[in-house]
Amino acid sequence: MLTPLEIIKKKRAEAVSRIISKGYLSTKRVYVGMATCEIAAGSKEVMDVFTEAVSKGLTDVYLSQKGCAGRCNLEPTVEVVEEGKIPVKYGKVNKERALEIVDRHLKNGQVIKEWLI
Amino acid sequence: MPNTEYIITLCDGPSCIHKGSRTVKDALEEAIAKHNMQDKVKIHLSGCLGMCSKGPIVIVNPGYTIYGSVTEADAAEIIEQHLINGKYVTRLVVDEDHLYNRFFRIFGDNDFFGKQMRITLRNCGIIDPENIDDYLSLRGYEALAKVLTELTPKDVIDEVKTSGLRGRGGGGFPTGVKWDFTANAPGDERYVICNADEGDPGAFMDRSAIEGDPHTILEGMAIAGYAIGSTKGIVYIRAEYPLAIKRLEKAIEDASKNNLLGDNILGSEFSFDIEIRLGAGAFVCGEETALIHSIEGSRGMPRPRPPYPSVKGLFGKPTLINNVETWANIPVIILDGGKWFSSIGTETSKGTKVFAVAGMVKNTGLVEVPMGTTLRNIVYDIGGGIEGGGKFKAIQTGGPSGGCLPEEYLDTKVDYESLAAVGSIMGSGGMIVIDEHSCMVDVAKFFLEFTQDESCGKCTPCREGTKRMLEILTRITQGKGKPGDIEKLERLGTMAQRSSLCGLGQSAPNPVLSTIKNFRQEYEDHIFNKKCVAGVCGALLTYTIIEKCVGCGACKRVCPTNAISGTRKQLHTIDQDACIKCGQCYDTCKFEAITKA
Ligand SMILES: Cc1cc2nc3c(=O)[nH]c(=O)nc-3n(C[C@H](O)[C@H](O)[C@H](O)COP(=O)(O)O)c2cc1C
Ligand code: SF4
């Protein structure tokens, strides 16, 4: 019989492969803050922009929600993480900014420096 | 971040500095300059990274390569090998998978985040809280599996004792000792409760912790269940936190489906369930005995202790109550070890503490730092200093019942004892920065209004004492203060502190007593000179029109009592007897021709 530790290690491996099958290894991972504070600051709209972009064919992107990192006055925040590059953190993202992040950063690899935290 | 390709994080914690991190920094800079890489590499100094035994620590990003015991000579090698040739300096790599500080991979290069140390909030902001796979992938529930596989209940309690962890709900009671008491109290059934009432206005760390990483709390509670011999856990959370509740419910459901809660967890003999109870949001219901009454269905009022809940708690059974933040530390203590945990912090206060920093500070938000960090570090290094360029006046720590500390206390370390020694409290971790534009009498009145309103009314000193104190404060801010009022406040405050039943009444006078102690002059100005230097207490202000007036008449039109007179293009005047100090003229004037003092 397996010990609890052995079982949890198996569960972890399964969890990792499920995450990967959802596209975790895409070139870019996008995290949108979705806690009470972020949502109050308008992050649902922002999430919608990214979800729509993905459903309309934006590929090679892994989209995930996340809790609050604690940077209240710059919310909503969005991170774009790419292996081998310094993670990009955007603050005060609204619908318009999200649309531009999709166009300029996610599609064309251009970091929008003015909005960095 | 112009064309930065690499960010080198250098631990600037006390232990690493002691081991020479500052000379490593110089050597790194020299090597970077030598290879003309100043534009491409940014050096970021972080707070303690929790790897003191391996210091000085250097982390190279991207890639999150951790180098330990770095010497001056190694610095050049790291630049040349890693940054230029793209090869690891294998001999120095620290290959450890810790739970803490994971968020550094994404947030480590930023001053606000990079100077923090995250144990409690380690996963907040980096995982999807509604997906158990995310939590599992970061060694989630491994601590629970470890105690079920390798540790006896007593081992677990000993590990928590070794860690030196103290309750984060305000009281600061040693957690391991509390577990021990509950485990050894006679009784056939025991309960584990998570206190997520979070009644302090302005505090939201518990909400954030649950919303960002709900499984951590469940895992901590299940570990305690095993340690004290309980099969039933309850999270008491306020109904005003719908998203936190939703995520907790989902987490409980997912954990149950994965056999991480429920019967025979992970194939072991241990069974544990967790249910959620909603509180209606009374501040006093966060007090443990009131909380228990509330779960039992009676009115949320405190009762005298002893007996403590650990002996006689929910439905008369031994009950272990800990705060959300306390719970979130448990998996880390189990996996990284109580000994490691106790290496962070001060002599008497171990680990980190989350603060909700708000008020007149540039960067507001949640800040988690090792115990022993100074208030100055929090306000200036992490908080970025005073918003709007004003002057620092005071910092209020510990929520509505904490004390207000002036500038000379900025170097106070945050830990339970140091804050108490200067007349404030750790409380649940509220921190409000106050600048020169606030009146301290008014601030004290503001906090007392809250606690007075929330008093459950059971004991006279708290119920009546805070009411009388509030009356006196109100009268002082209205310019009707009398000689002897300060002494009366002190007497009433000390009485409520000494003779109230629960922490609410015992601590409610803190804002008043601490402002009297530290800002007595302001009270005297109000009472004797009828002056409010901060210009906040309306009734004590005089509005005057000065030479700059161009006679546009805007003020005259807005004044509700027609107290302003003057002909067009001539200097206007205010009839002080008719003025009700509403300030509308002051707000309207475009020429700064009206003063208030
Ligand atoms: C008026 C009052 C309000 C309190 N509110 C809370 C609260 O919101 N959350 C909390 O964890 N503890 C609160 N406490 C402290 C609890 O009584 C108790 O000490 C705590 O939950 C124990 O957990 P800990 O040892 O992990 O801190 C409050 C105490 C008082 C007197
Ligand atoms: S001190 Fe205040 S809140 Fe606490 S039991 Fe007494 S009256 Fe109620």
Short mmCIF file of N, CA and C and ligand atoms in Angstrom, two decimals, chain B residues 167-170 178 195 197-199 283 286-288 321-323 326 503-504, ligand 1:
data_model
loop_
_atom_site.label_atom_id
_atom_site.label_comp_id
_atom_site.label_asym_id
_atom_site.label_seq_id
_atom_site.Cartn_x
_atom_site.Cartn_y
_atom_site.Cartn_z
N GLY B 167 0.30 33.34 17.80
CA GLY B 167 -0.97 33.63 17.13
C GLY B 167 -0.98 34.99 16.46
N ARG B 168 -1.45 35.01 15.22
CA ARG B 168 -1.45 36.24 14.44
C ARG B 168 -2.75 37.02 14.57
N GLY B 169 -3.69 36.50 15.39
CA GLY B 169 -4.98 37.17 15.53
C GLY B 169 -4.94 38.37 16.45
N GLY B 170 -3.80 38.62 17.08
CA GLY B 170 -3.68 39.78 17.94
C GLY B 170 -3.07 39.46 19.30
N LYS B 178 -0.65 26.23 22.72
CA LYS B 178 -2.11 26.15 22.64
C LYS B 178 -2.54 24.77 22.09
N ASN B 195 -10.35 31.31 12.71
CA ASN B 195 -10.97 32.60 12.96
C ASN B 195 -10.72 33.52 11.76
N ASP B 197 -12.87 36.09 11.08
CA ASP B 197 -13.88 37.11 11.28
C ASP B 197 -13.38 38.47 10.77
N GLU B 198 -12.11 38.70 10.97
CA GLU B 198 -11.45 39.93 10.50
C GLU B 198 -12.33 41.18 10.62
N GLY B 199 -12.53 41.60 11.86
CA GLY B 199 -13.43 42.72 12.08
C GLY B 199 -12.79 44.10 12.02
N PHE B 283 -17.63 43.19 15.30
CA PHE B 283 -16.22 43.18 15.65
C PHE B 283 -15.96 42.23 16.82
N GLY B 286 -15.14 38.40 16.73
CA GLY B 286 -13.81 37.87 16.46
C GLY B 286 -13.13 37.41 17.74
N GLU B 287 -13.62 37.87 18.86
CA GLU B 287 -13.08 37.43 20.16
C GLU B 287 -13.48 35.98 20.33
N GLU B 288 -12.54 35.14 20.75
CA GLU B 288 -12.77 33.70 20.64
C GLU B 288 -14.00 33.17 21.37
N ILE B 321 -8.58 27.34 18.53
CA ILE B 321 -8.90 28.46 17.63
C ILE B 321 -7.61 29.16 17.21
N ASN B 322 -7.41 29.28 15.92
CA ASN B 322 -6.29 30.07 15.43
C ASN B 322 -6.75 30.97 14.29
N ASN B 323 -5.97 31.98 14.09
CA ASN B 323 -6.25 32.97 13.06
C ASN B 323 -5.83 32.46 11.67
N THR B 326 -2.14 32.53 11.08
CA THR B 326 -1.46 31.50 11.86
C THR B 326 -1.52 30.18 11.11
N GLY B 503 -10.79 41.82 25.24
CA GLY B 503 -9.79 42.64 24.58
C GLY B 503 -10.34 43.91 23.97
N LEU B 504 -11.61 43.90 23.61
CA LEU B 504 -12.17 45.09 22.98
C LEU B 504 -12.10 46.28 23.95
C1 LIG C 1 -12.55 42.38 20.16
C2 LIG C 1 -11.70 41.29 19.62
C3 LIG C 1 -11.74 41.01 18.26
C4 LIG C 1 -10.96 39.99 17.73
N1 LIG C 1 -11.04 39.75 16.40
C5 LIG C 1 -10.29 38.76 15.87
C6 LIG C 1 -10.36 38.49 14.48
O1 LIG C 1 -11.06 39.15 13.73
N2 LIG C 1 -9.59 37.48 13.99
C7 LIG C 1 -8.79 36.73 14.80
O2 LIG C 1 -8.14 35.83 14.32
N3 LIG C 1 -8.69 36.98 16.11
C8 LIG C 1 -9.43 37.97 16.68
N4 LIG C 1 -9.35 38.18 18.02
C9 LIG C 1 -8.46 37.33 18.82
C10 LIG C 1 -9.16 36.02 19.21
O3 LIG C 1 -9.85 36.21 20.43
C11 LIG C 1 -8.18 34.88 19.41
O4 LIG C 1 -7.20 35.29 20.30
C12 LIG C 1 -7.51 34.42 18.15
O5 LIG C 1 -8.44 34.07 17.19
C13 LIG C 1 -6.62 33.24 18.46
O6 LIG C 1 -5.90 32.85 17.32
P1 LIG C 1 -4.33 33.03 17.23
O7 LIG C 1 -3.73 32.43 18.46
O8 LIG C 1 -3.95 32.31 16.00
O9 LIG C 1 -4.08 34.50 17.15
C14 LIG C 1 -10.12 39.23 18.57
C15 LIG C 1 -10.07 39.53 19.93
C16 LIG C 1 -10.83 40.54 20.45
C17 LIG C 1 -10.75 40.83 21.90
#
